[in-house]
Short mmCIF file of C-alpha atoms in Angstrom, two decimals:
data_model
loop_
_atom_site.label_atom_id
_atom_site.label_comp_id
_atom_site.label_asym_id
_atom_site.label_seq_id
_atom_site.Cartn_x
_atom_site.Cartn_y
_atom_site.Cartn_z
CA MET A 1 7.56 -2.71 -4.14
CA THR A 2 6.76 -5.02 -7.03
CA ASP A 3 3.54 -4.88 -9.03
CA TRP A 4 2.44 -8.06 -7.25
CA ALA A 5 3.14 -6.58 -3.82
CA ASP A 6 1.29 -3.38 -4.76
CA ARG A 7 -1.72 -5.45 -5.87
CA VAL A 8 -1.75 -7.33 -2.56
CA ALA A 9 -1.48 -4.05 -0.64
CA ILE A 10 -4.34 -2.50 -2.64
CA ASN A 11 -6.51 -5.56 -2.05
CA ASP A 12 -5.72 -5.24 1.66
CA VAL A 13 -7.07 -1.67 1.61
CA LEU A 14 -10.40 -3.00 0.36
CA ALA A 15 -10.41 -5.87 2.87
CA ARG A 16 -9.75 -3.48 5.78
CA TYR A 17 -12.48 -1.14 4.52
CA ALA A 18 -15.10 -3.93 4.60
CA ASP A 19 -13.79 -5.25 7.91
CA GLY A 20 -14.01 -1.76 9.39
CA VAL A 21 -17.65 -1.53 8.30
CA ASN A 22 -18.47 -4.97 9.67
CA ARG A 23 -16.83 -4.27 13.03
CA ARG A 24 -17.97 -0.65 13.12
CA ASP A 25 -14.32 0.16 13.75
CA ALA A 26 -13.76 3.78 12.77
CA ASP A 27 -9.99 3.59 13.29
CA LEU A 28 -9.62 0.59 11.00
CA TRP A 29 -11.98 2.08 8.41
CA SER A 30 -10.16 5.43 8.59
CA SER A 31 -6.82 3.73 7.93
CA THR A 32 -7.97 2.90 4.39
CA TRP A 33 -8.26 6.56 3.35
CA ASP A 34 -5.57 8.91 2.13
CA GLU A 35 -5.52 12.13 4.12
CA GLU A 36 -6.75 14.02 1.03
CA GLY A 37 -9.31 11.41 -0.05
CA GLU A 38 -12.66 12.17 -1.69
CA TRP A 39 -15.80 10.07 -1.09
CA PHE A 40 -18.90 10.27 -3.25
CA LEU A 41 -21.60 8.31 -1.47
CA PHE A 42 -24.82 10.30 -1.28
CA GLY A 43 -25.46 13.27 -3.52
CA PRO A 44 -23.45 15.00 -6.20
CA ASP A 45 -20.72 16.50 -4.01
CA PRO A 46 -17.84 14.59 -2.47
CA VAL A 47 -16.84 14.57 1.16
CA LYS A 48 -13.21 15.73 1.14
CA GLY A 49 -10.42 14.86 3.52
CA ARG A 50 -10.02 11.83 5.79
CA ASP A 51 -11.37 13.53 8.92
CA ALA A 52 -14.53 14.75 7.16
CA ILE A 53 -14.99 11.36 5.47
CA VAL A 54 -14.78 9.51 8.79
CA ALA A 55 -17.21 11.95 10.42
CA ALA A 56 -19.69 11.44 7.55
CA TRP A 57 -19.30 7.65 7.83
CA LYS A 58 -19.94 7.72 11.58
CA ASP A 59 -23.07 9.82 11.01
CA ALA A 60 -24.31 7.44 8.30
CA MET A 61 -23.67 4.34 10.42
CA VAL A 62 -25.97 5.67 13.17
CA GLY A 63 -28.88 5.00 10.82
CA TYR A 64 -27.86 1.35 10.38
CA PRO A 65 -27.56 -0.57 13.66
CA PHE A 66 -26.64 -3.69 11.67
CA VAL A 67 -24.53 -3.85 8.53
CA VAL A 68 -22.47 -6.62 7.00
CA MET A 69 -20.44 -5.87 3.88
CA PHE A 70 -18.78 -8.30 1.51
CA ALA A 71 -16.37 -6.72 -0.97
CA SER A 72 -14.51 -8.08 -3.96
CA GLN A 73 -11.77 -6.43 -5.96
CA GLY A 74 -12.33 -5.95 -9.67
CA ALA A 75 -9.69 -4.90 -12.18
CA VAL A 76 -6.92 -2.59 -10.95
CA GLU A 77 -4.46 -0.60 -13.06
CA ILE A 78 -1.27 0.53 -11.32
CA ASP A 79 0.88 3.42 -12.53
CA GLY A 80 3.70 4.09 -10.10
CA GLY A 81 2.23 5.56 -6.92
CA HIS A 82 -1.28 5.80 -8.33
CA ALA A 83 -3.83 3.14 -9.17
CA SER A 84 -7.42 2.96 -10.33
CA GLY A 85 -10.00 0.23 -10.44
CA VAL A 86 -13.40 -1.00 -9.45
CA SER A 87 -14.71 -3.07 -6.58
CA TYR A 88 -18.06 -4.67 -5.92
CA THR A 89 -20.04 -4.96 -2.71
CA ASN A 90 -22.95 -6.90 -1.34
CA GLU A 91 -24.36 -5.48 1.85
CA VAL A 92 -27.14 -6.51 4.17
CA ALA A 93 -28.31 -3.81 6.55
CA ARG A 94 -31.04 -3.04 9.05
CA THR A 95 -32.13 0.58 9.34
CA ALA A 96 -32.89 2.27 12.64
CA ALA A 97 -36.59 1.89 11.72
CA GLY A 98 -36.15 -1.88 11.38
CA THR A 99 -36.23 -2.16 7.58
CA GLU A 100 -33.86 -4.80 6.24
CA LEU A 101 -32.09 -4.16 2.94
CA ARG A 102 -29.80 -5.93 0.54
CA VAL A 103 -27.68 -3.63 -1.61
CA THR A 104 -25.32 -4.65 -4.41
CA GLY A 105 -23.08 -1.97 -5.83
CA ARG A 106 -19.91 -0.96 -7.59
CA TYR A 107 -17.26 1.46 -6.41
CA THR A 108 -15.06 3.36 -8.81
CA ASP A 109 -11.80 3.68 -6.93
CA ARG A 110 -8.57 5.61 -7.19
CA TYR A 111 -5.68 4.84 -4.88
CA VAL A 112 -2.56 6.74 -3.94
CA LYS A 113 0.62 5.47 -2.34
CA ARG A 114 1.88 7.94 0.25
CA ASP A 115 4.86 7.22 2.50
CA GLY A 116 4.87 3.61 1.30
CA ARG A 117 1.20 3.02 2.15
CA TRP A 118 -1.73 2.65 -0.26
CA GLY A 119 -5.03 4.34 0.54
CA PHE A 120 -8.19 5.48 -1.16
CA ALA A 121 -7.78 8.81 -2.92
CA PHE A 122 -11.30 8.63 -4.38
CA ARG A 123 -14.34 6.38 -4.03
CA GLN A 124 -17.67 6.73 -5.79
CA PHE A 125 -20.51 4.31 -5.08
CA GLU A 126 -23.04 3.26 -7.69
CA PRO A 127 -25.91 1.06 -6.50
CA LEU A 128 -26.61 -1.73 -8.97
CA HIS A 129 -29.49 -3.37 -7.13
CA GLN A 130 -31.37 -2.72 -3.91
CA GLN A 131 -33.99 -4.94 -2.35
CA GLN A 132 -36.00 -4.77 0.83
CA ILE A 133 -35.86 -8.16 2.56
#
């Protein structure tokens, strides 16, 4: 695969991630993760492994009956079957209690290419701005 093709494939991982959130599609969202992925979302410790990550995501989504996520790819550095970069998100959500939020954040991402397919090896979210709307 060329560098260009790898970049397109990595961008597709991010697009499927956001689409999975927006559709609440656990299978689509799960397909973006490497089987050994690590996800830092809440707290200091990562959730490790695709199955545990998907279970944590499903649990978190229960608290948000409405979410729409817009994601954009930042810089990506590719080194063979590994890549790193950042991505940015804008999300609008409604909590189970009815509070509406707007959250803007940055993910620090690492990707791995396994069996010809790119997936997230690591994601860490950093909120940049949060506003109740």
